[in-house]
PDB file of C-alpha atoms in Angstrom:
ATOM      1  CA  UNK A   1    -109.749 -57.855  26.680  1.00 96.00           C
ATOM      2  CA  UNK A   2    -107.718 -56.110  29.383  1.00 95.00           C
ATOM      3  CA  UNK A   3    -108.809 -52.710  28.122  1.00 95.00           C
ATOM      4  CA  UNK A   4    -112.398 -53.914  28.197  1.00 96.00           C
ATOM      5  CA  UNK A   5    -111.909 -55.157  31.758  1.00 97.00           C
ATOM      6  CA  UNK A   6    -110.565 -51.760  32.784  1.00 95.00           C
ATOM      7  CA  UNK A   7    -113.454 -49.888  31.174  1.00 96.00           C
ATOM      8  CA  UNK A   8    -116.151 -51.993  32.820  1.00 97.00           C
ATOM      9  CA  UNK A   9    -114.623 -52.537  36.247  1.00 95.00           C
ATOM     10  CA  UNK A  10    -116.432 -49.501  37.655  1.00 94.00           C
ATOM     11  CA  UNK A  11    -119.739 -50.870  36.343  1.00 94.00           C
ATOM     12  CA  UNK A  12    -119.611 -53.881  38.611  1.00 93.00           C
ATOM     13  CA  UNK A  13    -118.003 -56.224  36.100  1.00 97.00           C
ATOM     14  CA  UNK A  14    -115.306 -58.613  37.301  1.00 97.00           C
ATOM     15  CA  UNK A  15    -112.959 -59.986  34.676  1.00 98.00           C
ATOM     16  CA  UNK A  16    -110.623 -62.938  34.959  1.00 98.00           C
ATOM     17  CA  UNK A  17    -108.429 -65.124  32.789  1.00 98.00           C
ATOM     18  CA  UNK A  18    -108.541 -68.849  33.489  1.00 98.00           C
ATOM     19  CA  UNK A  19    -105.276 -70.537  32.578  1.00 98.00           C
ATOM     20  CA  UNK A  20    -105.787 -73.906  30.879  1.00 98.00           C
ATOM     21  CA  UNK A  21    -103.443 -76.401  29.238  1.00 97.00           C
ATOM     22  CA  UNK A  22    -101.075 -75.127  26.562  1.00 97.00           C
ATOM     23  CA  UNK A  23    -102.970 -75.069  23.280  1.00 97.00           C
ATOM     24  CA  UNK A  24     -99.810 -75.188  21.172  1.00 97.00           C
ATOM     25  CA  UNK A  25     -97.041 -76.583  23.353  1.00 97.00           C
ATOM     26  CA  UNK A  26     -93.565 -76.450  21.871  1.00 97.00           C
ATOM     27  CA  UNK A  27     -89.892 -76.011  22.644  1.00 97.00           C
ATOM     28  CA  UNK A  28     -90.203 -72.734  24.577  1.00 96.00           C
ATOM     29  CA  UNK A  29     -93.387 -73.515  26.500  1.00 96.00           C
ATOM     30  CA  UNK A  30     -93.903 -77.219  26.994  1.00 96.00           C
ATOM     31  CA  UNK A  31     -97.065 -79.040  28.029  1.00 96.00           C
ATOM     32  CA  UNK A  32     -97.630 -79.161  31.769  1.00 97.00           C
ATOM     33  CA  UNK A  33     -96.712 -82.189  33.815  1.00 95.00           C
ATOM     34  CA  UNK A  34     -96.869 -80.361  37.144  1.00 96.00           C
ATOM     35  CA  UNK A  35     -98.632 -77.316  38.560  1.00 97.00           C
ATOM     36  CA  UNK A  36     -95.209 -75.685  38.704  1.00 97.00           C
ATOM     37  CA  UNK A  37     -95.083 -75.926  34.893  1.00 97.00           C
ATOM     38  CA  UNK A  38     -98.479 -74.306  34.693  1.00 98.00           C
ATOM     39  CA  UNK A  39     -97.569 -71.518  37.105  1.00 98.00           C
ATOM     40  CA  UNK A  40     -94.340 -70.800  35.228  1.00 97.00           C
ATOM     41  CA  UNK A  41     -96.097 -70.427  31.867  1.00 97.00           C
ATOM     42  CA  UNK A  42     -98.916 -68.400  33.400  1.00 97.00           C
ATOM     43  CA  UNK A  43     -96.382 -66.031  34.954  1.00 96.00           C
ATOM     44  CA  UNK A  44     -94.770 -65.689  31.541  1.00 95.00           C
ATOM     45  CA  UNK A  45     -98.166 -64.683  30.165  1.00 94.00           C
ATOM     46  CA  UNK A  46     -98.533 -62.056  32.864  1.00 94.00           C
ATOM     47  CA  UNK A  47     -94.962 -60.842  32.498  1.00 91.00           C
ATOM     48  CA  UNK A  48     -95.101 -60.659  28.719  1.00 81.00           C
ATOM     49  CA  UNK A  49     -98.014 -58.281  29.036  1.00 73.00           C
ATOM     50  CA  UNK A  50    -100.808 -59.869  27.004  1.00 76.00           C
ATOM     51  CA  UNK A  51    -102.886 -60.372  30.153  1.00 90.00           C
ATOM     52  CA  UNK A  52    -103.116 -57.865  33.007  1.00 91.00           C
ATOM     53  CA  UNK A  53    -106.301 -59.296  34.486  1.00 95.00           C
ATOM     54  CA  UNK A  54    -106.436 -61.640  37.432  1.00 96.00           C
ATOM     55  CA  UNK A  55    -105.091 -64.992  36.256  1.00 97.00           C
ATOM     56  CA  UNK A  56    -106.684 -68.048  37.824  1.00 98.00           C
ATOM     57  CA  UNK A  57    -105.150 -71.475  37.356  1.00 98.00           C
ATOM     58  CA  UNK A  58    -107.271 -74.487  36.607  1.00 98.00           C
ATOM     59  CA  UNK A  59    -105.983 -77.726  38.121  1.00 97.00           C
ATOM     60  CA  UNK A  60    -103.610 -79.999  36.219  1.00 97.00           C
ATOM     61  CA  UNK A  61    -106.479 -82.253  35.111  1.00 96.00           C
ATOM     62  CA  UNK A  62    -108.354 -79.317  33.584  1.00 97.00           C
ATOM     63  CA  UNK A  63    -111.455 -79.824  35.727  1.00 96.00           C
ATOM     64  CA  UNK A  64    -112.904 -76.374  35.063  1.00 96.00           C
ATOM     65  CA  UNK A  65    -111.781 -76.395  31.448  1.00 96.00           C
ATOM     66  CA  UNK A  66    -113.621 -79.665  30.842  1.00 95.00           C
ATOM     67  CA  UNK A  67    -116.743 -78.430  32.616  1.00 94.00           C
ATOM     68  CA  UNK A  68    -116.875 -75.216  30.626  1.00 95.00           C
ATOM     69  CA  UNK A  69    -116.279 -76.631  27.160  1.00 95.00           C
ATOM     70  CA  UNK A  70    -112.570 -77.437  26.724  1.00 96.00           C
ATOM     71  CA  UNK A  71    -111.982 -74.875  23.958  1.00 97.00           C
ATOM     72  CA  UNK A  72    -108.636 -73.063  23.812  1.00 97.00           C
ATOM     73  CA  UNK A  73    -109.851 -69.454  23.928  1.00 96.00           C
ATOM     74  CA  UNK A  74    -113.524 -69.200  24.837  1.00 97.00           C
ATOM     75  CA  UNK A  75    -115.194 -66.408  26.766  1.00 98.00           C
ATOM     76  CA  UNK A  76    -118.267 -66.455  28.948  1.00 98.00           C
ATOM     77  CA  UNK A  77    -120.309 -63.724  30.620  1.00 98.00           C
ATOM     78  CA  UNK A  78    -121.891 -64.886  33.832  1.00 98.00           C
ATOM     79  CA  UNK A  79    -124.587 -63.104  35.804  1.00 96.00           C
ATOM     80  CA  UNK A  80    -125.267 -63.158  39.493  1.00 90.00           C
ATOM     81  CA  UNK A  81    -126.192 -66.594  40.814  1.00 91.00           C
ATOM     82  CA  UNK A  82    -124.143 -68.117  38.016  1.00 96.00           C
ATOM     83  CA  UNK A  83    -126.548 -67.609  35.149  1.00 96.00           C
ATOM     84  CA  UNK A  84    -124.887 -67.938  31.745  1.00 97.00           C
ATOM     85  CA  UNK A  85    -125.592 -64.762  29.759  1.00 97.00           C
ATOM     86  CA  UNK A  86    -123.121 -65.204  26.896  1.00 97.00           C
ATOM     87  CA  UNK A  87    -120.822 -67.918  25.602  1.00 97.00           C
ATOM     88  CA  UNK A  88    -118.474 -67.683  22.686  1.00 97.00           C
ATOM     89  CA  UNK A  89    -116.172 -70.324  21.287  1.00 96.00           C
ATOM     90  CA  UNK A  90    -113.610 -67.642  20.431  1.00 96.00           C
ATOM     91  CA  UNK A  91    -112.643 -64.527  22.320  1.00 96.00           C
ATOM     92  CA  UNK A  92    -113.310 -61.368  20.369  1.00 96.00           C
ATOM     93  CA  UNK A  93    -113.181 -58.235  22.487  1.00 96.00           C
ATOM     94  CA  UNK A  94    -115.605 -56.357  20.260  1.00 96.00           C
ATOM     95  CA  UNK A  95    -118.188 -59.102  20.410  1.00 97.00           C
ATOM     96  CA  UNK A  96    -117.769 -59.491  24.165  1.00 98.00           C
ATOM     97  CA  UNK A  97    -118.174 -55.757  24.694  1.00 97.00           C
ATOM     98  CA  UNK A  98    -121.275 -55.644  22.539  1.00 97.00           C
ATOM     99  CA  UNK A  99    -122.858 -58.411  24.601  1.00 97.00           C
ATOM    100  CA  UNK A 100    -121.685 -56.932  27.890  1.00 97.00           C
ATOM    101  CA  UNK A 101    -122.913 -53.444  27.133  1.00 97.00           C
ATOM    102  CA  UNK A 102    -126.228 -54.734  25.870  1.00 96.00           C
ATOM    103  CA  UNK A 103    -126.691 -56.806  29.013  1.00 97.00           C
ATOM    104  CA  UNK A 104    -125.802 -53.977  31.378  1.00 97.00           C
ATOM    105  CA  UNK A 105    -128.082 -51.506  29.620  1.00 97.00           C
ATOM    106  CA  UNK A 106    -131.062 -53.845  29.689  1.00 97.00           C
ATOM    107  CA  UNK A 107    -130.491 -54.975  33.266  1.00 95.00           C
ATOM    108  CA  UNK A 108    -130.456 -51.337  34.353  1.00 95.00           C
ATOM    109  CA  UNK A 109    -133.936 -50.601  32.977  1.00 97.00           C
ATOM    110  CA  UNK A 110    -135.628 -53.995  32.936  1.00 95.00           C
ATOM    111  CA  UNK A 111    -137.953 -53.154  35.820  1.00 94.00           C
ATOM    112  CA  UNK A 112    -138.921 -49.714  34.672  1.00 96.00           C
ATOM    113  CA  UNK A 113    -139.421 -50.740  31.073  1.00 96.00           C
ATOM    114  CA  UNK A 114    -140.920 -54.147  31.888  1.00 96.00           C
ATOM    115  CA  UNK A 115    -138.352 -56.079  29.878  1.00 96.00           C
ATOM    116  CA  UNK A 116    -138.376 -59.844  29.537  1.00 95.00           C
ATOM    117  CA  UNK A 117    -135.254 -61.773  28.518  1.00 93.00           C
ATOM    118  CA  UNK A 118    -135.374 -64.301  25.698  1.00 93.00           C
ATOM    119  CA  UNK A 119    -132.932 -66.842  24.341  1.00 93.00           C
ATOM    120  CA  UNK A 120    -131.322 -66.322  20.947  1.00 92.00           C
ATOM    121  CA  UNK A 121    -128.387 -67.643  18.937  1.00 92.00           C
ATOM    122  CA  UNK A 122    -126.370 -66.026  16.184  1.00 92.00           C
ATOM    123  CA  UNK A 123    -123.186 -66.366  14.179  1.00 94.00           C
ATOM    124  CA  UNK A 124    -120.534 -63.818  15.075  1.00 94.00           C
ATOM    125  CA  UNK A 125    -117.627 -62.625  12.940  1.00 94.00           C
ATOM    126  CA  UNK A 126    -114.061 -61.729  13.690  1.00 91.00           C
ATOM    127  CA  UNK A 127    -111.049 -60.589  11.727  1.00 90.00           C
ATOM    128  CA  UNK A 128    -108.616 -63.276  10.713  1.00 90.00           C
ATOM    129  CA  UNK A 129    -105.185 -62.186  11.907  1.00 92.00           C
ATOM    130  CA  UNK A 130    -102.894 -64.809  10.482  1.00 95.00           C
ATOM    131  CA  UNK A 131     -99.739 -62.835  11.258  1.00 96.00           C
ATOM    132  CA  UNK A 132    -100.502 -62.544  14.965  1.00 92.00           C
ATOM    133  CA  UNK A 133    -101.561 -66.159  15.180  1.00 94.00           C
ATOM    134  CA  UNK A 134     -98.370 -67.322  13.499  1.00 96.00           C
ATOM    135  CA  UNK A 135     -96.314 -65.036  15.737  1.00 94.00           C
ATOM    136  CA  UNK A 136     -97.911 -66.714  18.740  1.00 93.00           C
ATOM    137  CA  UNK A 137     -96.980 -70.137  17.402  1.00 96.00           C
ATOM    138  CA  UNK A 138     -93.425 -68.971  16.745  1.00 96.00           C
ATOM    139  CA  UNK A 139     -93.206 -67.648  20.305  1.00 94.00           C
ATOM    140  CA  UNK A 140     -94.062 -71.142  21.526  1.00 95.00           C
ATOM    141  CA  UNK A 141     -91.408 -72.679  19.302  1.00 96.00           C
ATOM    142  CA  UNK A 142     -90.851 -74.269  15.886  1.00 96.00           C
ATOM    143  CA  UNK A 143     -92.798 -77.387  16.855  1.00 96.00           C
ATOM    144  CA  UNK A 144     -95.960 -75.332  17.307  1.00 96.00           C
ATOM    145  CA  UNK A 145     -95.651 -73.980  13.770  1.00 96.00           C
ATOM    146  CA  UNK A 146     -95.079 -77.436  12.347  1.00 96.00           C
ATOM    147  CA  UNK A 147     -97.897 -78.995  14.376  1.00 96.00           C
ATOM    148  CA  UNK A 148    -100.348 -76.484  12.950  1.00 95.00           C
ATOM    149  CA  UNK A 149     -99.143 -75.822   9.414  1.00 94.00           C
ATOM    150  CA  UNK A 150     -97.282 -79.048   8.733  1.00 92.00           C
ATOM    151  CA  UNK A 151     -93.547 -79.489   8.082  1.00 88.00           C
ATOM    152  CA  UNK A 152     -91.752 -76.755   6.154  1.00 81.00           C
ATOM    153  CA  UNK A 153     -91.726 -77.358   2.443  1.00 80.00           C
ATOM    154  CA  UNK A 154     -88.359 -78.253   1.025  1.00 76.00           C
ATOM    155  CA  UNK A 155     -87.372 -76.335  -2.106  1.00 72.00           C
ATOM    156  CA  UNK A 156     -87.807 -78.335  -5.291  1.00 70.00           C
ATOM    157  CA  UNK A 157     -85.479 -78.094  -8.245  1.00 62.00           C
TER     158      UNK A 157
ATOM    159  CA  UNK B   1    -101.910 -79.559   5.486  1.00 34.00           C
ATOM    160  CA  UNK B   2    -103.337 -82.854   6.664  1.00 33.00           C
ATOM    161  CA  UNK B   3    -104.319 -83.434  10.245  1.00 36.00           C
ATOM    162  CA  UNK B   4    -106.769 -86.279   9.900  1.00 35.00           C
ATOM    163  CA  UNK B   5    -106.097 -89.864  10.704  1.00 35.00           C
ATOM    164  CA  UNK B   6    -103.487 -89.372  13.392  1.00 41.00           C
ATOM    165  CA  UNK B   7    -103.729 -91.384  16.588  1.00 40.00           C
ATOM    166  CA  UNK B   8    -104.662 -88.232  18.449  1.00 44.00           C
ATOM    167  CA  UNK B   9    -107.494 -87.575  16.036  1.00 41.00           C
ATOM    168  CA  UNK B  10    -108.896 -91.020  16.726  1.00 37.00           C
ATOM    169  CA  UNK B  11    -109.266 -89.935  20.303  1.00 42.00           C
ATOM    170  CA  UNK B  12    -111.479 -87.045  19.278  1.00 45.00           C
ATOM    171  CA  UNK B  13    -114.645 -88.520  20.663  1.00 40.00           C
ATOM    172  CA  UNK B  14    -112.936 -89.134  23.971  1.00 44.00           C
ATOM    173  CA  UNK B  15    -111.744 -85.548  23.997  1.00 48.00           C
ATOM    174  CA  UNK B  16    -115.341 -84.413  23.755  1.00 49.00           C
ATOM    175  CA  UNK B  17    -116.351 -86.535  26.681  1.00 47.00           C
ATOM    176  CA  UNK B  18    -113.322 -85.582  28.688  1.00 57.00           C
ATOM    177  CA  UNK B  19    -109.728 -86.621  28.978  1.00 63.00           C
ATOM    178  CA  UNK B  20    -109.147 -89.317  31.505  1.00 66.00           C
ATOM    179  CA  UNK B  21    -105.473 -88.743  32.214  1.00 86.00           C
ATOM    180  CA  UNK B  22    -103.378 -85.688  32.949  1.00 91.00           C
ATOM    181  CA  UNK B  23    -101.142 -86.546  29.994  1.00 88.00           C
ATOM    182  CA  UNK B  24    -104.157 -86.818  27.679  1.00 91.00           C
ATOM    183  CA  UNK B  25    -105.402 -83.424  28.727  1.00 96.00           C
ATOM    184  CA  UNK B  26    -101.976 -81.781  28.654  1.00 96.00           C
ATOM    185  CA  UNK B  27    -101.041 -83.068  25.226  1.00 96.00           C
ATOM    186  CA  UNK B  28     -97.504 -82.452  24.017  1.00 96.00           C
ATOM    187  CA  UNK B  29     -98.437 -82.106  20.354  1.00 95.00           C
ATOM    188  CA  UNK B  30    -101.270 -80.043  18.913  1.00 96.00           C
ATOM    189  CA  UNK B  31    -103.577 -81.900  16.542  1.00 94.00           C
ATOM    190  CA  UNK B  32    -106.257 -79.913  14.751  1.00 92.00           C
ATOM    191  CA  UNK B  33    -108.373 -82.965  14.042  1.00 92.00           C
ATOM    192  CA  UNK B  34    -108.541 -83.744  17.743  1.00 92.00           C
ATOM    193  CA  UNK B  35    -109.911 -80.264  18.377  1.00 91.00           C
ATOM    194  CA  UNK B  36    -112.680 -80.343  15.785  1.00 93.00           C
ATOM    195  CA  UNK B  37    -115.157 -82.491  17.745  1.00 94.00           C
ATOM    196  CA  UNK B  38    -114.548 -80.325  20.802  1.00 94.00           C
ATOM    197  CA  UNK B  39    -115.549 -77.241  18.848  1.00 94.00           C
ATOM    198  CA  UNK B  40    -118.626 -79.028  17.531  1.00 94.00           C
ATOM    199  CA  UNK B  41    -119.672 -80.119  21.014  1.00 95.00           C
ATOM    200  CA  UNK B  42    -119.365 -76.603  22.425  1.00 94.00           C
ATOM    201  CA  UNK B  43    -122.603 -75.574  20.729  1.00 91.00           C
ATOM    202  CA  UNK B  44    -124.569 -78.062  22.765  1.00 89.00           C
ATOM    203  CA  UNK B  45    -122.650 -77.835  26.014  1.00 83.00           C
ATOM    204  CA  UNK B  46    -124.030 -75.484  28.630  1.00 88.00           C
ATOM    205  CA  UNK B  47    -126.608 -73.191  27.127  1.00 92.00           C
ATOM    206  CA  UNK B  48    -127.136 -69.541  27.817  1.00 95.00           C
ATOM    207  CA  UNK B  49    -129.815 -69.303  30.565  1.00 93.00           C
ATOM    208  CA  UNK B  50    -128.375 -72.324  32.401  1.00 94.00           C
ATOM    209  CA  UNK B  51    -126.484 -71.984  35.646  1.00 95.00           C
ATOM    210  CA  UNK B  52    -122.795 -72.565  35.374  1.00 93.00           C
ATOM    211  CA  UNK B  53    -120.581 -74.744  37.520  1.00 89.00           C
ATOM    212  CA  UNK B  54    -118.314 -73.080  40.045  1.00 94.00           C
ATOM    213  CA  UNK B  55    -114.899 -74.695  40.187  1.00 95.00           C
ATOM    214  CA  UNK B  56    -112.093 -73.939  42.593  1.00 97.00           C
ATOM    215  CA  UNK B  57    -109.150 -72.183  40.970  1.00 98.00           C
ATOM    216  CA  UNK B  58    -105.749 -70.984  42.151  1.00 98.00           C
ATOM    217  CA  UNK B  59    -105.045 -67.275  42.049  1.00 98.00           C
ATOM    218  CA  UNK B  60    -101.673 -66.977  40.336  1.00 97.00           C
ATOM    219  CA  UNK B  61    -100.765 -63.814  42.233  1.00 96.00           C
ATOM    220  CA  UNK B  62    -101.572 -65.005  45.734  1.00 97.00           C
ATOM    221  CA  UNK B  63    -101.547 -68.791  45.511  1.00 97.00           C
ATOM    222  CA  UNK B  64    -104.893 -68.882  47.266  1.00 97.00           C
ATOM    223  CA  UNK B  65    -107.713 -71.122  46.122  1.00 97.00           C
ATOM    224  CA  UNK B  66    -110.986 -69.407  45.369  1.00 96.00           C
ATOM    225  CA  UNK B  67    -114.330 -70.543  44.012  1.00 97.00           C
ATOM    226  CA  UNK B  68    -115.234 -69.178  40.600  1.00 97.00           C
ATOM    227  CA  UNK B  69    -118.557 -68.090  42.064  1.00 97.00           C
ATOM    228  CA  UNK B  70    -116.663 -65.268  43.781  1.00 97.00           C
ATOM    229  CA  UNK B  71    -116.294 -63.715  40.330  1.00 97.00           C
ATOM    230  CA  UNK B  72    -120.034 -63.249  39.848  1.00 97.00           C
ATOM    231  CA  UNK B  73    -121.045 -62.815  43.483  1.00 95.00           C
ATOM    232  CA  UNK B  74    -121.471 -59.048  43.181  1.00 92.00           C
ATOM    233  CA  UNK B  75    -122.272 -58.526  39.529  1.00 94.00           C
ATOM    234  CA  UNK B  76    -121.424 -59.677  36.024  1.00 97.00           C
ATOM    235  CA  UNK B  77    -118.262 -61.620  35.336  1.00 98.00           C
ATOM    236  CA  UNK B  78    -116.326 -61.921  32.096  1.00 98.00           C
ATOM    237  CA  UNK B  79    -114.371 -65.168  32.106  1.00 98.00           C
ATOM    238  CA  UNK B  80    -111.840 -65.873  29.389  1.00 98.00           C
ATOM    239  CA  UNK B  81    -110.092 -69.235  29.098  1.00 98.00           C
ATOM    240  CA  UNK B  82    -106.704 -69.535  27.466  1.00 97.00           C
ATOM    241  CA  UNK B  83    -102.977 -70.049  27.722  1.00 97.00           C
ATOM    242  CA  UNK B  84     -99.719 -68.462  26.688  1.00 95.00           C
ATOM    243  CA  UNK B  85     -99.534 -70.627  23.606  1.00 94.00           C
TER     244      UNK B  85
END
């Protein structure tokens, strides 16, 4: 997503990452009880390198997160005046870029080519990357792995 | 793997409507069953073509508060929500 942000910045596209609650809190990155907790984990995200974009912190109550859908990793494309152009329950850079490019291309010629927008819905697809997902849980701590996959199986005789 | 039937899962409907306490929102233990109704509700929450709400957020780098509407004031905005974990 950061690469996408870099590529489209000179086309008038602003990209930002809104920091929410911890989706998988665990030993290394606990749930937030103060804004200081939230800032510390957000700085870790910026320092670790996964996110180079502007990071904006929601409040401790998750006011924006609630208003926008409460999902752990959703992405939205918003047009001028706040019009929702795209919403996705998961962030997939390829899907976002497809939507973004399509929007920019049509906006650029809509007057000349007399284009009219219309509403549509579709099912998108993404690669399942179990290894990366599990690595993310392990980074958070053993509790995160157990919370998601269940307790480790004990060897049976 | 069994995530259903936990106390957190029973709060699923409330999660859809919105958490009422900071500790509810910032849960200390992930529960997949609690998330499922939130995913289901996303499809009917805020449609494309609607106008989105602008909330005030804190810029991590500067500490300043800014309205989200600043993001789309001059053009398109790509807004990703997430966390370290």
